[in-house]
Amino acid sequence: MGTFERVWLHSDRLRTLCYQTRPDQFKAGRYYLTCLVEQAELPKLELTGESIGIDLGLKEFAILNNGTLYHNQNKSSWIRRIRKRLRRLQRKLSRQYQALKARKQKEGKSATDLNLAKTQLKVQRLYQRLTNIQVDYQNKIIATVVRTKPQWVALEDLNVRGMMKNRHLAKAVSYQGFYNFRIKLVSKCQQLGIPVHLTDRFEPTSKLCHQCGYKKVDLKLSERTYQCPKCSYTANRDINAALNVRDTENFELAY
């Protein structure tokens, strides 16, 4: 653990007391410094914007009820190149581990790992880069949402643990980072005084018609356009779900 030292940071608007510590965490070839800061409580926003419903998915990361679309970055070519490079380095690392194990059996304690540490550091840096890309993307989405000062923000209470049990979807779900997005969104909204509605996970938001409330039981996952057979309402499937997430009464407050 690092030693703590009190430092006063002066500015024109804010006088902040910062408890500073030495770098005590080393990860992926970088040192990280943790600072604990005391500052005045932020003023609550005057919520003048329209309410926002967010539908999270695998095809697209997030769809808002107003039609705003946030693409799934994991499908982009540059993310795929990073993951391809990561897979190659992991195979190289595995071979180097096997070679080191064979040398230890032959040479004993005098065996060296050669370039094993270098490859391990490269793997750690790629993992950290992917994490930083995801964190930055989610932070930008949350900042865009709260900047509109909505009356409330609504999203589904997804059963991520249950989704991870599906071996066909587990990898895609883990790449999306749904739970981290929810934690950050709730924390930011709580800081600014914006209510967060968590829609019940068993609410059929994708199958309900937002206009008349009809439940289309036979809706298939391949149908990307919702067409209500009762009132002829037609809308994008994800936008219809986001509208239902926003307006449903079957919800719990996140804080």
GROMACS .gro file of C-alpha atoms in nm:
model
  255
    1MET     CA    1   0.000   0.000   0.000
    2GLY     CA    2   0.117   0.352  -0.071
    3THR     CA    3   0.158   0.629   0.184
    4PHE     CA    4  -0.106   0.902   0.193
    5GLU     CA    5  -0.035   1.273   0.181
    6ARG     CA    6  -0.285   1.558   0.191
    7VAL     CA    7  -0.254   1.804  -0.096
    8TRP     CA    8  -0.465   2.117  -0.150
    9LEU     CA    9  -0.556   2.190  -0.511
   10HIS     CA   10  -0.663   2.553  -0.568
   11SER     CA   11  -0.873   2.677  -0.856
   12ASP     CA   12  -1.093   2.976  -0.929
   13ARG     CA   13  -1.415   2.791  -0.852
   14LEU     CA   14  -1.319   2.498  -0.635
   15ARG     CA   15  -1.093   2.433  -0.338
   16THR     CA   16  -1.030   2.061  -0.333
   17LEU     CA   17  -0.860   1.840  -0.076
   18CYS     CA   18  -0.687   1.550  -0.250
   19TYR     CA   19  -0.548   1.252  -0.065
   20GLN     CA   20  -0.258   1.145  -0.283
   21THR     CA   21  -0.083   0.809  -0.273
   22ARG     CA   22   0.214   0.656  -0.447
   23PRO     CA   23   0.149   0.431  -0.747
   24ASP     CA   24   0.067   0.093  -0.592
   25GLN     CA   25  -0.076  -0.096  -0.891
   26PHE     CA   26   0.116  -0.222  -1.191
   27LYS     CA   27  -0.091  -0.358  -1.478
   28ALA     CA   28  -0.009  -0.427  -1.843
   29GLY     CA   29   0.322  -0.242  -1.814
   30ARG     CA   30   0.170   0.071  -1.660
   31TYR     CA   31   0.146   0.218  -1.313
   32TYR     CA   32  -0.191   0.339  -1.183
   33LEU     CA   33  -0.247   0.610  -0.924
   34THR     CA   34  -0.563   0.628  -0.714
   35CYS     CA   35  -0.671   0.965  -0.574
   36LEU     CA   36  -0.949   1.026  -0.321
   37VAL     CA   37  -1.095   1.374  -0.369
   38GLU     CA   38  -1.327   1.576  -0.148
   39GLN     CA   39  -1.548   1.824  -0.330
   40ALA     CA   40  -1.879   1.999  -0.291
   41GLU     CA   41  -2.194   1.809  -0.381
   42LEU     CA   42  -2.299   1.867  -0.742
   43PRO     CA   43  -2.623   2.064  -0.789
   44LYS     CA   44  -2.923   1.862  -0.907
   45LEU     CA   45  -3.024   1.914  -1.269
   46GLU     CA   46  -3.353   2.066  -1.374
   47LEU     CA   47  -3.497   1.777  -1.575
   48THR     CA   48  -3.652   1.941  -1.879
   49GLY     CA   49  -3.587   1.680  -2.149
   50GLU     CA   50  -3.799   1.391  -2.270
   51SER     CA   51  -3.778   1.052  -2.103
   52ILE     CA   52  -3.542   0.801  -2.265
   53GLY     CA   53  -3.585   0.426  -2.309
   54ILE     CA   54  -3.279   0.217  -2.393
   55ASP     CA   55  -3.296  -0.126  -2.554
   56LEU     CA   56  -2.969  -0.319  -2.529
   57GLY     CA   57  -2.889  -0.593  -2.779
   58LEU     CA   58  -2.629  -0.800  -2.956
   59LYS     CA   59  -2.688  -0.687  -3.313
   60GLU     CA   60  -2.656  -0.323  -3.204
   61PHE     CA   61  -2.525  -0.226  -2.863
   62ALA     CA   62  -2.798   0.025  -2.771
   63ILE     CA   63  -3.107   0.169  -2.940
   64LEU     CA   64  -3.289   0.470  -2.794
   65ASN     CA   65  -3.662   0.531  -2.834
   66ASN     CA   66  -3.591   0.841  -3.047
   67GLY     CA   67  -3.417   0.625  -3.309
   68THR     CA   68  -3.059   0.695  -3.203
   69LEU     CA   69  -2.848   0.389  -3.278
   70TYR     CA   70  -2.520   0.292  -3.116
   71HIS     CA   71  -2.345   0.023  -3.316
   72ASN     CA   72  -2.184  -0.289  -3.178
   73GLN     CA   73  -1.815  -0.205  -3.183
   74ASN     CA   74  -1.717  -0.570  -3.160
   75LYS     CA   75  -1.829  -0.612  -3.522
   76SER     CA   76  -1.601  -0.336  -3.651
   77SER     CA   77  -1.297  -0.435  -3.857
   78TRP     CA   78  -1.041  -0.274  -3.627
   79ILE     CA   79  -1.172  -0.454  -3.315
   80ARG     CA   80  -1.166  -0.780  -3.507
   81ARG     CA   81  -0.805  -0.716  -3.607
   82ILE     CA   82  -0.711  -0.660  -3.243
   83ARG     CA   83  -0.884  -0.981  -3.135
   84LYS     CA   84  -0.719  -1.173  -3.421
   85ARG     CA   85  -0.378  -1.046  -3.311
   86LEU     CA   86  -0.466  -1.139  -2.952
   87ARG     CA   87  -0.552  -1.497  -3.052
   88ARG     CA   88  -0.221  -1.533  -3.234
   89LEU     CA   89  -0.025  -1.402  -2.937
   90GLN     CA   90  -0.212  -1.637  -2.703
   91ARG     CA   91  -0.117  -1.935  -2.919
   92LYS     CA   92   0.244  -1.813  -2.925
   93LEU     CA   93   0.237  -1.773  -2.548
   94SER     CA   94   0.104  -2.126  -2.505
   95ARG     CA   95   0.386  -2.268  -2.719
   96GLN     CA   96   0.644  -2.074  -2.518
   97TYR     CA   97   0.499  -2.211  -2.194
   98GLN     CA   98   0.528  -2.566  -2.329
   99ALA     CA   99   0.887  -2.501  -2.442
  100LEU     CA  100   0.979  -2.361  -2.100
  101LYS     CA  101   0.827  -2.666  -1.931
  102ALA     CA  102   1.035  -2.896  -2.152
  103ARG     CA  103   1.354  -2.697  -2.082
  104LYS     CA  104   1.293  -2.716  -1.707
  105GLN     CA  105   1.266  -3.093  -1.725
  106LYS     CA  106   1.592  -3.106  -1.920
  107GLU     CA  107   1.802  -2.825  -1.767
  108GLY     CA  108   1.644  -2.791  -1.422
  109LYS     CA  109   1.635  -2.455  -1.243
  110SER     CA  110   1.887  -2.302  -1.483
  111ALA     CA  111   1.626  -2.290  -1.763
  112THR     CA  112   1.524  -1.937  -1.869
  113ASP     CA  113   1.190  -1.818  -2.006
  114LEU     CA  114   1.358  -1.632  -2.297
  115ASN     CA  115   1.087  -1.412  -2.457
  116LEU     CA  116   0.796  -1.550  -2.255
  117ALA     CA  117   0.765  -1.236  -2.040
  118LYS     CA  118   0.764  -1.011  -2.348
  119THR     CA  119   0.482  -1.206  -2.511
  120GLN     CA  120   0.286  -1.207  -2.185
  121LEU     CA  121   0.317  -0.828  -2.163
  122LYS     CA  122   0.192  -0.791  -2.523
  123VAL     CA  123  -0.114  -1.004  -2.440
  124GLN     CA  124  -0.188  -0.796  -2.130
  125ARG     CA  125  -0.160  -0.472  -2.328
  126LEU     CA  126  -0.406  -0.595  -2.592
  127TYR     CA  127  -0.655  -0.696  -2.323
  128GLN     CA  128  -0.615  -0.354  -2.162
  129ARG     CA  129  -0.662  -0.181  -2.498
  130LEU     CA  130  -0.989  -0.367  -2.562
  131THR     CA  131  -1.108  -0.277  -2.212
  132ASN     CA  132  -1.021   0.090  -2.262
  133ILE     CA  133  -1.208   0.100  -2.595
  134GLN     CA  134  -1.521  -0.045  -2.435
  135VAL     CA  135  -1.504   0.187  -2.132
  136ASP     CA  136  -1.457   0.495  -2.351
  137TYR     CA  137  -1.746   0.399  -2.580
  138GLN     CA  138  -1.986   0.336  -2.291
  139ASN     CA  139  -1.886   0.659  -2.115
  140LYS     CA  140  -1.960   0.859  -2.430
  141ILE     CA  141  -2.305   0.699  -2.465
  142ILE     CA  142  -2.390   0.773  -2.102
  143ALA     CA  143  -2.268   1.133  -2.132
  144THR     CA  144  -2.486   1.184  -2.442
  145VAL     CA  145  -2.791   1.044  -2.262
  146VAL     CA  146  -2.763   1.250  -1.943
  147ARG     CA  147  -2.676   1.568  -2.134
  148THR     CA  148  -3.038   1.584  -2.257
  149LYS     CA  149  -3.160   1.611  -1.892
  150PRO     CA  150  -3.433   1.347  -1.932
  151GLN     CA  151  -3.726   1.307  -1.691
  152TRP     CA  152  -3.612   0.951  -1.638
  153VAL     CA  153  -3.398   0.686  -1.807
  154ALA     CA  154  -3.536   0.334  -1.850
  155LEU     CA  155  -3.357   0.013  -1.944
  156GLU     CA  156  -3.419  -0.358  -1.904
  157ASP     CA  157  -3.304  -0.555  -1.603
  158LEU     CA  158  -3.122  -0.811  -1.816
  159ASN     CA  159  -3.041  -1.155  -1.678
  160VAL     CA  160  -2.679  -1.146  -1.796
  161ARG     CA  161  -2.582  -1.452  -1.592
  162GLY     CA  162  -2.858  -1.654  -1.757
  163MET     CA  163  -2.758  -1.529  -2.102
  164MET     CA  164  -2.401  -1.639  -2.039
  165LYS     CA  165  -2.521  -1.998  -1.993
  166ASN     CA  166  -2.618  -2.011  -2.361
  167ARG     CA  167  -2.303  -2.141  -2.528
  168HIS     CA  168  -2.405  -1.985  -2.860
  169LEU     CA  169  -2.432  -1.633  -2.712
  170ALA     CA  170  -2.191  -1.638  -2.418
  171LYS     CA  171  -1.895  -1.488  -2.602
  172ALA     CA  172  -2.100  -1.213  -2.770
  173VAL     CA  173  -2.268  -1.123  -2.440
  174SER     CA  174  -1.937  -1.106  -2.253
  175TYR     CA  175  -1.793  -0.875  -2.520
  176GLN     CA  176  -2.082  -0.628  -2.485
  177GLY     CA  177  -2.036  -0.547  -2.115
  178PHE     CA  178  -2.406  -0.492  -2.037
  179TYR     CA  179  -2.365  -0.503  -1.659
  180ASN     CA  180  -2.081  -0.249  -1.656
  181PHE     CA  181  -2.291  -0.017  -1.872
  182ARG     CA  182  -2.583  -0.042  -1.630
  183ILE     CA  183  -2.365   0.023  -1.324
  184LYS     CA  184  -2.209   0.334  -1.482
  185LEU     CA  185  -2.543   0.467  -1.606
  186VAL     CA  186  -2.711   0.427  -1.266
  187SER     CA  187  -2.416   0.587  -1.088
  188LYS     CA  188  -2.410   0.888  -1.322
  189CYS     CA  189  -2.786   0.939  -1.306
  190GLN     CA  190  -2.784   0.913  -0.927
  191GLN     CA  191  -2.511   1.175  -0.915
  192LEU     CA  192  -2.721   1.414  -1.126
  193GLY     CA  193  -3.060   1.328  -0.972
  194ILE     CA  194  -3.206   1.152  -1.278
  195PRO     CA  195  -3.442   0.860  -1.192
  196VAL     CA  196  -3.357   0.523  -1.348
  197HIS     CA  197  -3.634   0.271  -1.421
  198LEU     CA  198  -3.535  -0.095  -1.442
  199THR     CA  199  -3.794  -0.280  -1.648
  200ASP     CA  200  -3.880  -0.627  -1.524
  201ARG     CA  201  -3.676  -0.889  -1.709
  202PHE     CA  202  -3.990  -1.091  -1.789
  203GLU     CA  203  -4.170  -0.797  -1.952
  204PRO     CA  204  -4.222  -0.884  -2.324
  205THR     CA  205  -4.108  -0.546  -2.453
  206SER     CA  206  -4.016  -0.679  -2.798
  207LYS     CA  207  -4.351  -0.854  -2.855
  208LEU     CA  208  -4.585  -0.578  -2.734
  209CYS     CA  209  -4.726  -0.322  -2.974
  210HIS     CA  210  -4.646   0.022  -2.838
  211GLN     CA  211  -4.957   0.174  -2.992
  212CYS     CA  212  -5.235  -0.068  -2.892
  213GLY     CA  213  -5.064  -0.308  -2.649
  214TYR     CA  214  -5.125  -0.621  -2.857
  215LYS     CA  215  -4.886  -0.907  -2.779
  216LYS     CA  216  -4.744  -1.076  -3.087
  217VAL     CA  217  -4.660  -1.417  -2.947
  218ASP     CA  218  -4.522  -1.564  -3.271
  219LEU     CA  219  -4.265  -1.286  -3.324
  220LYS     CA  220  -3.941  -1.439  -3.453
  221LEU     CA  221  -3.592  -1.312  -3.382
  222SER     CA  222  -3.528  -1.278  -3.756
  223GLU     CA  223  -3.812  -1.023  -3.791
  224ARG     CA  224  -3.642  -0.684  -3.758
  225THR     CA  225  -3.961  -0.485  -3.831
  226TYR     CA  226  -4.256  -0.504  -3.593
  227GLN     CA  227  -4.594  -0.515  -3.769
  228CYS     CA  228  -4.899  -0.527  -3.546
  229PRO     CA  229  -5.177  -0.745  -3.697
  230LYS     CA  230  -5.440  -0.565  -3.488
  231CYS     CA  231  -5.379  -0.193  -3.551
  232SER     CA  232  -5.134  -0.215  -3.846
  233TYR     CA  233  -4.868  -0.028  -3.647
  234THR     CA  234  -4.526  -0.067  -3.811
  235ALA     CA  235  -4.192   0.025  -3.658
  236ASN     CA  236  -3.839  -0.097  -3.618
  237ARG     CA  237  -3.833  -0.388  -3.377
  238ASP     CA  238  -3.570  -0.234  -3.148
  239ILE     CA  239  -3.729   0.112  -3.145
  240ASN     CA  240  -4.064  -0.043  -3.055
  241ALA     CA  241  -3.894  -0.230  -2.768
  242ALA     CA  242  -3.723   0.091  -2.648
  243LEU     CA  243  -4.059   0.272  -2.645
  244ASN     CA  244  -4.212  -0.010  -2.438
  245VAL     CA  245  -3.915  -0.001  -2.200
  246ARG     CA  246  -3.966   0.372  -2.153
  247ASP     CA  247  -4.344   0.367  -2.099
  248THR     CA  248  -4.401   0.043  -1.908
  249GLU     CA  249  -4.538   0.058  -1.554
  250ASN     CA  250  -4.377  -0.272  -1.458
  251PHE     CA  251  -4.045  -0.137  -1.332
  252GLU     CA  252  -3.836  -0.079  -1.019
  253LEU     CA  253  -3.625   0.222  -0.933
  254ALA     CA  254  -3.253   0.151  -0.958
  255TYR     CA  255  -3.172   0.363  -0.650
   0.00000   0.00000   0.00000
